[in-house]
Structure formats: C-alpha cells, structure tokens
PDB file of C-alpha atoms in Angstrom:
ATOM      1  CA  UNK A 878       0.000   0.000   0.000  1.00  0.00           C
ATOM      2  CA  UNK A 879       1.313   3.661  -1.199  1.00  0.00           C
ATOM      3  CA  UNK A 880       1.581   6.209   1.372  1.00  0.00           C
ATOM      4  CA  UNK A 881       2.252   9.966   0.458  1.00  0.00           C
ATOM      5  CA  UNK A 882       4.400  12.108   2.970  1.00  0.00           C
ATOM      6  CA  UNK A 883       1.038  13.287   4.446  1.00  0.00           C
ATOM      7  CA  UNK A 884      -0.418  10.060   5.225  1.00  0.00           C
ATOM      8  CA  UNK A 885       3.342   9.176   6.498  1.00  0.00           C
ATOM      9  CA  UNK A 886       3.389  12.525   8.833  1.00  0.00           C
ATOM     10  CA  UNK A 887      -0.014  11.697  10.650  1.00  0.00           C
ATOM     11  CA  UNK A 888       0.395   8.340  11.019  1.00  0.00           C
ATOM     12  CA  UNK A 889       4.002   8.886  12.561  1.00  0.00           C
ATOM     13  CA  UNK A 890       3.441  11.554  14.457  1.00  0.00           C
ATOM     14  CA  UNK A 891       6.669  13.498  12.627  1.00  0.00           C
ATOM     15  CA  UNK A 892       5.749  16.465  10.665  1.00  0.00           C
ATOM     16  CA  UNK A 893       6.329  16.347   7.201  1.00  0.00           C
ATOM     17  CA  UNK A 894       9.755  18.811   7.304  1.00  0.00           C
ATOM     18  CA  UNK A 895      11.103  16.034   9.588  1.00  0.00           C
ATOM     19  CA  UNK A 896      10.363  13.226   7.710  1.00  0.00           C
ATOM     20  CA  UNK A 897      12.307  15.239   4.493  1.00  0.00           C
ATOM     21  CA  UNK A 898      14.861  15.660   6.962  1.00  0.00           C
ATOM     22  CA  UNK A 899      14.986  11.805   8.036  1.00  0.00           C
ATOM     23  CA  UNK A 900      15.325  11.344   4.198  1.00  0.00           C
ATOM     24  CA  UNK A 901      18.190  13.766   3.564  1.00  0.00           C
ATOM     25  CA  UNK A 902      20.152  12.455   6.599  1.00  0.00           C
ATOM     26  CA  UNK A 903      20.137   9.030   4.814  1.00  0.00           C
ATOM     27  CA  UNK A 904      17.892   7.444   8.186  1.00  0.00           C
ATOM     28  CA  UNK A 905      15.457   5.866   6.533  1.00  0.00           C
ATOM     29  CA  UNK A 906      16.291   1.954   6.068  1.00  0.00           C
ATOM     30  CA  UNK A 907      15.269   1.843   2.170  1.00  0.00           C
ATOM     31  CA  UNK A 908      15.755   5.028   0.117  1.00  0.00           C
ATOM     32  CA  UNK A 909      12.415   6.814  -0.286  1.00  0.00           C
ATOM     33  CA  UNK A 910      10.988   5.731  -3.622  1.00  0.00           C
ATOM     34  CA  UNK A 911       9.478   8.684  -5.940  1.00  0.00           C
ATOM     35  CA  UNK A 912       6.988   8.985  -8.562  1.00  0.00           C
ATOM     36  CA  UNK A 913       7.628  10.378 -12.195  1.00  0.00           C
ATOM     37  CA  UNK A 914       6.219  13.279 -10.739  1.00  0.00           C
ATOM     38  CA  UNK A 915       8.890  13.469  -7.857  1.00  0.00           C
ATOM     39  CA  UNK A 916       6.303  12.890  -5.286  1.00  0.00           C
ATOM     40  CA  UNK A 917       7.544  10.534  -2.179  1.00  0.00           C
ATOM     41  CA  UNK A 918       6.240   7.099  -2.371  1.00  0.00           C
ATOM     42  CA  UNK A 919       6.166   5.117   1.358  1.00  0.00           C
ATOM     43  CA  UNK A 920       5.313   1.883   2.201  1.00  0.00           C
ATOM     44  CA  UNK A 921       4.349  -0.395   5.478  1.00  0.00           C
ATOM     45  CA  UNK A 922       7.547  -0.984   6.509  1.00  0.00           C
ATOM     46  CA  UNK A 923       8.662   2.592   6.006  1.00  0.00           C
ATOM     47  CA  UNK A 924       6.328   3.666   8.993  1.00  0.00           C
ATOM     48  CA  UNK A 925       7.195   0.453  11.395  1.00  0.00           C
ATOM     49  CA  UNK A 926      11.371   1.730  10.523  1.00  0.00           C
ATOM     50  CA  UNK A 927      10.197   5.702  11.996  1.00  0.00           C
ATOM     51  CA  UNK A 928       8.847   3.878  15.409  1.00  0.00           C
ATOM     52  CA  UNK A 929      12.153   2.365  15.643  1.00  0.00           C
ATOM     53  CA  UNK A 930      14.120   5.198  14.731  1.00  0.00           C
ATOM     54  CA  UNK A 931      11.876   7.889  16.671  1.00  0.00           C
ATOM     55  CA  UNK A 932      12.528   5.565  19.919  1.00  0.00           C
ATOM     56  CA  UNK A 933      16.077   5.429  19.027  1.00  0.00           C
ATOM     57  CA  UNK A 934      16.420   9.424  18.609  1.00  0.00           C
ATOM     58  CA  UNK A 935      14.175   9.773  21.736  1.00  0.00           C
ATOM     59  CA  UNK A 936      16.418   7.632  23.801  1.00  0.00           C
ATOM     60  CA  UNK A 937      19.105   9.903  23.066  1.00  0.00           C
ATOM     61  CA  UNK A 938      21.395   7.732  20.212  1.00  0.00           C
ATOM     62  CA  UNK A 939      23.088  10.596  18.271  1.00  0.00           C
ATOM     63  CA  UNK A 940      22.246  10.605  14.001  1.00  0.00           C
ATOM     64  CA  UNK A 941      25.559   9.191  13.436  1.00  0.00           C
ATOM     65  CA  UNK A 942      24.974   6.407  15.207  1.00  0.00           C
ATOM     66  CA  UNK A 943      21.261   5.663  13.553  1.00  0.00           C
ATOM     67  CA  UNK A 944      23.072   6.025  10.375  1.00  0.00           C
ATOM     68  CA  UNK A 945      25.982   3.615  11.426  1.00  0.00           C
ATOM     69  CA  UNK A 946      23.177   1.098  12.368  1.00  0.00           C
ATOM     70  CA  UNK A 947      20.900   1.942   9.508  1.00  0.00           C
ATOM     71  CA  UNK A 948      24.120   0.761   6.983  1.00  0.00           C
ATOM     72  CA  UNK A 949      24.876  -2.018   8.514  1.00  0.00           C
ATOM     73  CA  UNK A 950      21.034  -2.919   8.641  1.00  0.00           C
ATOM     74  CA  UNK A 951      21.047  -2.194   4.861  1.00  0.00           C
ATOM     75  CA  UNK A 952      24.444  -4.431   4.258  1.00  0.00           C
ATOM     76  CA  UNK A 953      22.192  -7.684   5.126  1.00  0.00           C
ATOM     77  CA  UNK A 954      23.551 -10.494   7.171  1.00  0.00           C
ATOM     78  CA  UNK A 955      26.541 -11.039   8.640  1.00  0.00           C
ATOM     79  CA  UNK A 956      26.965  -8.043  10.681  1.00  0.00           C
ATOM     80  CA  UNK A 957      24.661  -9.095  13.229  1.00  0.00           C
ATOM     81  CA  UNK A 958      27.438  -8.865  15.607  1.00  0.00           C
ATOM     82  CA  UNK A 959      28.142  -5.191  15.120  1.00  0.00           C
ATOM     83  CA  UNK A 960      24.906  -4.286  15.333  1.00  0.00           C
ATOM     84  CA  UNK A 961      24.111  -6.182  18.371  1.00  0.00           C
ATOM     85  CA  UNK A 962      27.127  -3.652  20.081  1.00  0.00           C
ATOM     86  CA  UNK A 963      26.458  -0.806  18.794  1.00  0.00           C
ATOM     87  CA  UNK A 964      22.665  -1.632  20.246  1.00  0.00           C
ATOM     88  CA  UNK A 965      24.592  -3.060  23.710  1.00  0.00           C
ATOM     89  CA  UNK A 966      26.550   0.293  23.484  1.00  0.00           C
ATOM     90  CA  UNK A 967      23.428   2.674  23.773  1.00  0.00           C
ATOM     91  CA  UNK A 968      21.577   0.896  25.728  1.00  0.00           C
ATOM     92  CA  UNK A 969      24.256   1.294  28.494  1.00  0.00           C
ATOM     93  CA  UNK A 970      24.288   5.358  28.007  1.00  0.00           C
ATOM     94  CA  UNK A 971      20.189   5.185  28.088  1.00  0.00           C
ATOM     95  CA  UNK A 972      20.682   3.320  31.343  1.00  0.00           C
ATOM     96  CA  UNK A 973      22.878   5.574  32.750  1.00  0.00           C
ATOM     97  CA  UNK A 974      20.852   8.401  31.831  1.00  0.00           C
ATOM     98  CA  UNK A 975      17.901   6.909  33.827  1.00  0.00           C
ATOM     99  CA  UNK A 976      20.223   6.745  36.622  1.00  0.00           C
ATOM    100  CA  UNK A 977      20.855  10.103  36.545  1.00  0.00           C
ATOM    101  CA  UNK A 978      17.598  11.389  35.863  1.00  0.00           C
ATOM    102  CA  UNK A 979      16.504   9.038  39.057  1.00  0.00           C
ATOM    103  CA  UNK A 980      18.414  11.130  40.651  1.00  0.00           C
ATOM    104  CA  UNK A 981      17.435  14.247  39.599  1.00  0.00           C
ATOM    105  CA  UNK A 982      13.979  13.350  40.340  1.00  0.00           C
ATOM    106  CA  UNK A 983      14.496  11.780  43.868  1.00  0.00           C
ATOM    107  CA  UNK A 984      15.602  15.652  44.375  1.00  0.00           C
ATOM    108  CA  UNK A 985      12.758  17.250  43.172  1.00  0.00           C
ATOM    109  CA  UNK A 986      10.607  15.294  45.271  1.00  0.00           C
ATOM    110  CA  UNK A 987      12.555  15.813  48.052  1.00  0.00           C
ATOM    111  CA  UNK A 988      11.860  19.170  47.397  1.00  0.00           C
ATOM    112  CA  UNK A 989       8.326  19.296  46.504  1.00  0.00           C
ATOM    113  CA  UNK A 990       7.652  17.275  50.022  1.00  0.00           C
ATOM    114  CA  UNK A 991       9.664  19.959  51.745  1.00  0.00           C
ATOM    115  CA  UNK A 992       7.920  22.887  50.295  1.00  0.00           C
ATOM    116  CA  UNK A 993       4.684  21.171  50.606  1.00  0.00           C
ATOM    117  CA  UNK A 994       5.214  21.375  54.202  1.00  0.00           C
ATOM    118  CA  UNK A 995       6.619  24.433  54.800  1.00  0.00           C
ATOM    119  CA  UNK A 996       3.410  26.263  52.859  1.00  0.00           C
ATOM    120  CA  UNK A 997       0.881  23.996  55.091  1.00  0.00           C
ATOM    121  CA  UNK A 998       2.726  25.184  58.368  1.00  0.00           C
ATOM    122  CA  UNK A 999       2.273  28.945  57.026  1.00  0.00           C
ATOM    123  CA  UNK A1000       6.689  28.924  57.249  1.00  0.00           C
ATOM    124  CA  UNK A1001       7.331  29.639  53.200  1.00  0.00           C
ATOM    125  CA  UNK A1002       9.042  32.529  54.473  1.00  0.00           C
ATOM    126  CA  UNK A1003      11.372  30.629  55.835  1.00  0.00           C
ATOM    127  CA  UNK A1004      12.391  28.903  52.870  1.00  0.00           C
ATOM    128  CA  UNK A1005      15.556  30.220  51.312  1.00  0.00           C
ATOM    129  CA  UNK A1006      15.554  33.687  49.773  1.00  0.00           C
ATOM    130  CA  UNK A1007      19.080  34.887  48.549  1.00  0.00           C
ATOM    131  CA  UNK A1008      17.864  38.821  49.151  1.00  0.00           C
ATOM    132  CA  UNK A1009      17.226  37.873  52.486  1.00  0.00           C
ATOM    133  CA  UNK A1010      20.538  36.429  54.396  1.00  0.00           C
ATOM    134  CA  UNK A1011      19.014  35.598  57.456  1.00  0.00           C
ATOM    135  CA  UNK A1012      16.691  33.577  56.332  1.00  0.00           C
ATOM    136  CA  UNK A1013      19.118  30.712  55.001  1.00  0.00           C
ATOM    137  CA  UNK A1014      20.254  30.799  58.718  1.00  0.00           C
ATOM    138  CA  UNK A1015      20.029  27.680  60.312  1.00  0.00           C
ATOM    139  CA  UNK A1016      17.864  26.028  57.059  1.00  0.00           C
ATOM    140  CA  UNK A1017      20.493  23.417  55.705  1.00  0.00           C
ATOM    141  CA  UNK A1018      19.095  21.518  53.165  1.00  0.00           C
ATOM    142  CA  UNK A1019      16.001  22.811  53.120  1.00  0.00           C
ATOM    143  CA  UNK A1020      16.337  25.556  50.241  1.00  0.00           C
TER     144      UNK A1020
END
C-alpha cells in the first residue's frame, strides 16, 4: 500500500519537514521511492522503521549512530554482531541516563515534600531567599 508524505506525517506523528529531513540524513532503512512526478512514495515498513528510529532518537542515540546502524542494517547479514554492540553500546548510556535522571527526580521530590510542608505550616518565608541572608540561617538543606 502507497503512502504519500502526508499520510506518512499523521500516522508517525513526525511532521512532514522532519520526515524530508529523516530522508536527507540518509535514516530511513530503504531510500524513499518517488513517482515520475517526484512525489515521495512510502510503504508499510517505512512507517514500522520511523517507530524504531523515533525511539532510538528519543532515547538519546546521536544521528551518526542511527546512520551507522541503519548501513549495517542495509548491508544484510553477517553483521549481526556489530549491530548487536552498537545496540549493547546505547543501551548502556540510556541506562545511565535513567540513573541520573533518578536522581534528579528523587531531588525534586525531596523538594516538593519539603515545600509542601513548609506552605501547610504557614513557614514559606522561611524557605531560602538569597535577598534575604538571614533567612538561610540555620535552614540546611532545606532551600
């Protein structure tokens, strides 16, 4: 089944300028077939490749390392090594990432709970206020 750009846009969720600029950074896992007319021709597994590569850009893997996968996807068998650690490879940085961002959240709550609190109790003012020095006095961690 023929898809145009369009149908290819609201179906992935990508707007049509990125999908031309999915095409012109070589990330798409077949080259885009065209009409006579010039008009982008996509198919089935044109839209299941985006969910991949979307995931794989939203997980943070840089462009050059899509395209790195993408060729050695489009080289057939035999590389299924390389692939699988250049896959291994990211995967480790998005775990990481979640690590840190575990963090970063544990923090924020940590915060939200505190300021919670301090509102309820009527004692925001108390919460640091870097124009006021005496009121970091004796606060700690609570900022």
């Amino acid at each position: 089944m023929d898809l145009t750009i369009g149908e290819v846009a609201k179906r992935s969720g990508l707007s049509v300028h990125a999908l031309r600029f999915y095409e012109r950074e070589g990330l798409f896992a077949n080259p885009v077939r065209r009409l006579s007319n010039g008009r982008r021709i996509y198919h089935q597994e044109d839209l299941e490749w985006l969910a991949i590569c979307t995931k794989l850009r939203s997980s943070g893997m840089s462009l050059a390392m899509i395209r790195q996968y993408i060729e050695l996807v489009r080289q057939g068998p035999g590389n299924e090594h390389e692939r699988l650690e250049l896959l291994r490879r990211h995967e480790g940085h998005v775990e990481a990432r979640i690590r840190e961002l575990q963090g970063a959240l544990d923090v924020m709550r940590h915060k939200v709970r505190v300021y919670e609190d301090h509102v309820v109790r009527g004692e925001a003012d108390r919460l640091w206020n870097p124009s006021r020095p005496d009121a970091a006095a004796g606060e700690g961690a609570v900022r």
